[in-house]
Amino acid sequence: MTRILLTGFEPFGGSAVNPSWQAVSLVAADPPPGLTVTAARLSCVFGTALDELRAEVERTDPEVVVCVGEAGGRPDVTVERVAINVNDARIPDNAGRQPVDGPVVEGGPAAYFATLPVKACVAAVRAAGIPASVSQTAGTFVCNHVFYGLAHLIATERPALRGGFVHVPYLPEQVVDRAEPSLPAATVAEALRAIAITAATTGADLRSAEGATR
């Protein structure tokens, strides 16, 4: 049984729900065969979220960590390729913090690549009939903060751990009054199951064209 930690976030920005937490909760309640899945909800707060992530990693001792966050406006499930060492918040977090141009980790590298098989994960989600793509940016808000913090933990303390970040669209109930893309929580959960299986069973990533021109 491969131990997998999935994290989602609490609601933020005035929303009553967060699709990341709804989806990872569904996966933990009905995990794929062969996987032991733990779900943890992180605060949408700089610093605090990383403390919570570290505590969950220490508590569950996972072999794979997939952190999940909301990316409103994106139409598909996006597997992140790179985390950058910068906090630059356009809006305050849930504690009112709004860091600008500061590092996630003082003295850390400029960036880290995910240690998940990113392209294979995207292919697995598409094979399940769900739209997915590789993303080249996790933004500069708390999602990237957590992604970089996870990658730094792997690089400096847990080299055997595999980890990365996935962004998911709004839920339908979040966009009933505006024309923006969305996916149901159950569909996102199926995508995360495909990603979890692929992360647990795939070594070398695919070589396929998933780059961006803008």
Coordinates of C-alpha atoms in Angstrom, one line a residue:
M1 CA 0.0 0.0 0.0
T2 CA 1.5 3.3 -1.1
R3 CA 1.0 6.1 1.4
I4 CA -0.3 9.3 -0.2
L5 CA -1.0 12.6 1.4
L6 CA -3.4 14.9 -0.4
T7 CA -3.9 18.5 0.8
G8 CA -6.6 21.0 0.0
F9 CA -7.2 24.5 1.2
E10 CA -9.9 26.2 3.3
P11 CA -12.1 28.7 1.4
F12 CA -10.6 32.1 0.7
G13 CA -11.4 35.4 -1.0
G14 CA -14.9 35.5 0.2
S15 CA -16.0 32.1 -1.1
A16 CA -17.9 29.7 1.0
V17 CA -16.2 26.6 -0.5
N18 CA -12.9 25.5 -1.9
P19 CA -13.0 22.8 -4.6
S20 CA -9.5 21.5 -3.6
W21 CA -10.7 20.5 -0.2
Q22 CA -14.0 19.0 -1.5
A23 CA -12.2 16.9 -4.0
V24 CA -9.4 15.6 -1.8
S25 CA -11.9 14.7 0.8
L26 CA -13.8 12.6 -1.7
V27 CA -10.6 10.8 -2.7
A28 CA -9.7 10.0 0.9
A29 CA -13.2 8.6 1.5
D30 CA -12.9 6.3 -1.6
P31 CA -9.2 5.8 -2.4
P32 CA -7.9 3.9 -5.4
P33 CA -7.0 0.2 -4.8
G34 CA -3.4 -0.2 -3.5
L35 CA -3.2 3.4 -2.0
T36 CA -3.6 4.6 1.5
V37 CA -4.8 8.2 1.2
T38 CA -4.9 10.8 3.9
A39 CA -6.5 14.2 3.3
A40 CA -5.5 17.4 5.2
R41 CA -6.9 20.8 5.0
L42 CA -4.4 23.7 5.0
S43 CA -5.1 27.3 6.0
C44 CA -4.9 29.8 3.3
V45 CA -2.3 31.7 5.3
F46 CA 1.3 32.4 4.4
G47 CA 3.6 30.5 6.9
T48 CA 0.8 28.7 8.7
A49 CA 0.1 26.6 5.7
L50 CA 3.7 25.4 5.6
D51 CA 3.7 24.6 9.3
E52 CA 0.5 22.5 8.8
L53 CA 2.0 20.7 5.8
R54 CA 5.2 19.8 7.6
A55 CA 3.1 18.5 10.6
E56 CA 1.0 16.3 8.3
V57 CA 4.1 15.0 6.5
E58 CA 5.7 14.1 9.9
R59 CA 2.5 12.5 11.1
T60 CA 1.6 10.4 8.1
D61 CA 5.1 9.7 6.7
P62 CA 3.8 9.6 3.1
E63 CA 5.6 8.4 0.0
V64 CA 3.8 10.8 -2.3
V65 CA 2.4 14.3 -1.5
V66 CA 0.0 16.0 -3.9
C67 CA -1.1 19.5 -2.8
V68 CA -4.2 20.8 -4.5
G69 CA -5.5 24.4 -4.8
E70 CA -8.2 26.4 -6.5
A71 CA -7.3 28.3 -9.7
G72 CA -10.5 30.1 -10.6
G73 CA -10.7 30.8 -14.3
R74 CA -8.8 27.8 -15.5
P75 CA -10.9 25.4 -17.5
D76 CA -9.1 22.2 -16.7
V77 CA -7.1 20.3 -14.1
T78 CA -3.6 21.6 -14.3
V79 CA -0.5 19.8 -13.0
E80 CA 2.2 22.3 -12.0
R81 CA 5.7 21.9 -13.3
V82 CA 7.6 24.6 -11.3
A83 CA 7.5 26.4 -8.0
I84 CA 9.2 29.8 -7.5
N85 CA 10.8 31.3 -4.4
V86 CA 8.6 34.4 -4.2
N87 CA 5.6 35.5 -2.2
D88 CA 3.7 38.3 -4.0
A89 CA 0.1 38.5 -2.9
R90 CA -2.4 40.5 -5.0
I91 CA -5.0 40.0 -2.2
P92 CA -4.6 39.4 1.5
D93 CA -4.6 35.8 2.8
N94 CA -7.1 34.7 5.4
A95 CA -5.1 36.2 8.2
G96 CA -4.8 39.5 6.4
R97 CA -1.2 39.0 5.4
Q98 CA -0.2 40.3 2.1
P99 CA 3.6 39.8 1.5
V100 CA 5.1 41.5 -1.6
D101 CA 8.3 40.4 -3.3
G102 CA 9.5 38.3 -0.4
P103 CA 11.0 34.8 -0.5
V104 CA 9.2 31.6 0.5
V105 CA 12.5 30.4 2.0
E106 CA 15.2 32.9 2.7
G107 CA 18.3 31.9 0.7
G108 CA 16.5 29.1 -1.1
P109 CA 17.0 28.3 -4.8
A110 CA 15.0 30.5 -7.3
A111 CA 12.8 27.6 -8.2
Y112 CA 12.2 23.9 -7.9
F113 CA 10.6 21.4 -10.4
A114 CA 7.9 19.0 -9.2
T115 CA 9.2 15.6 -8.4
L116 CA 5.9 14.0 -9.7
P117 CA 5.8 12.6 -13.3
V118 CA 3.9 15.7 -14.4
K119 CA 3.2 14.8 -18.0
A120 CA 2.3 11.2 -17.2
C121 CA -0.2 12.6 -14.6
V122 CA -1.8 14.9 -17.2
A123 CA -2.0 12.0 -19.7
A124 CA -3.7 9.8 -17.0
V125 CA -6.3 12.5 -16.3
R126 CA -7.1 12.9 -20.0
A127 CA -7.4 9.1 -20.4
A128 CA -10.1 9.3 -17.7
G129 CA -12.0 11.7 -20.0
I130 CA -11.2 14.8 -17.9
P131 CA -9.5 17.9 -19.4
A132 CA -6.0 18.5 -18.1
S133 CA -2.8 20.2 -19.0
V134 CA 0.7 21.0 -17.7
S135 CA 0.9 24.4 -16.0
Q136 CA 4.1 26.4 -16.1
T137 CA 3.1 28.7 -13.2
A138 CA 1.5 28.1 -9.8
G139 CA 1.1 31.9 -9.3
T140 CA 2.6 33.8 -6.3
F141 CA -0.1 33.4 -3.7
V142 CA -0.4 30.7 -1.0
C143 CA -0.6 27.8 -3.6
N144 CA 2.9 28.5 -4.9
H145 CA 4.0 29.2 -1.3
V146 CA 2.9 25.6 -0.3
F147 CA 4.3 24.1 -3.5
Y148 CA 7.7 25.7 -3.0
G149 CA 7.7 24.8 0.7
L150 CA 7.0 21.2 -0.1
A151 CA 9.7 21.1 -2.8
H152 CA 12.2 22.6 -0.4
L153 CA 11.3 20.0 2.3
I154 CA 11.9 17.3 -0.3
A155 CA 15.2 18.7 -1.5
T156 CA 16.6 19.3 2.0
E157 CA 15.1 16.7 4.3
R158 CA 13.1 14.0 2.5
P159 CA 14.8 13.1 -0.8
A160 CA 12.8 9.9 -1.2
L161 CA 9.5 11.7 -1.1
R162 CA 7.7 12.6 -4.4
G163 CA 5.6 15.6 -4.5
G164 CA 3.9 18.3 -6.5
F165 CA 0.9 20.6 -6.9
V166 CA -2.3 20.5 -8.8
H167 CA -4.7 23.4 -9.6
V168 CA -8.4 22.8 -10.1
P169 CA -11.2 25.0 -11.5
Y170 CA -14.1 26.5 -9.7
L171 CA -17.0 24.3 -8.6
P172 CA -20.3 24.9 -10.6
E173 CA -21.9 26.4 -7.5
Q174 CA -19.2 29.1 -7.4
V175 CA -20.0 30.4 -10.8
V176 CA -23.8 30.3 -11.1
D177 CA -23.9 34.1 -11.5
R178 CA -21.0 34.4 -14.0
A179 CA -19.8 32.8 -17.1
E180 CA -16.6 31.1 -15.9
P181 CA -15.4 27.5 -16.4
S182 CA -16.0 24.9 -13.7
L183 CA -15.9 21.2 -12.9
P184 CA -17.9 19.2 -10.3
A185 CA -16.0 18.0 -7.2
A186 CA -16.7 14.4 -8.2
T187 CA -15.0 14.9 -11.5
V188 CA -12.0 16.6 -9.9
A189 CA -11.8 13.7 -7.5
E190 CA -11.6 11.3 -10.4
A191 CA -8.7 13.3 -11.8
L192 CA -6.9 13.3 -8.5
R193 CA -7.3 9.5 -8.3
A194 CA -5.7 9.2 -11.7
I195 CA -2.9 11.5 -10.6
A196 CA -2.4 9.6 -7.3
I197 CA -2.2 6.2 -9.1
T198 CA 0.3 7.6 -11.7
A199 CA 2.5 9.3 -9.1
A200 CA 2.6 6.0 -7.1
T201 CA 3.4 3.7 -10.0
T202 CA 5.3 5.7 -12.6
G203 CA 9.0 6.3 -12.6
A204 CA 10.3 8.2 -15.6
D205 CA 8.0 10.8 -17.0
L206 CA 6.7 10.9 -20.5
R207 CA 8.4 12.9 -23.2
S208 CA 5.6 14.8 -24.9
A209 CA 5.1 18.3 -26.1
E210 CA 3.2 20.1 -23.2
G211 CA 5.0 23.5 -23.3
A212 CA 3.5 26.9 -23.5
T213 CA 3.9 29.7 -26.0
R214 CA 2.6 32.4 -23.7

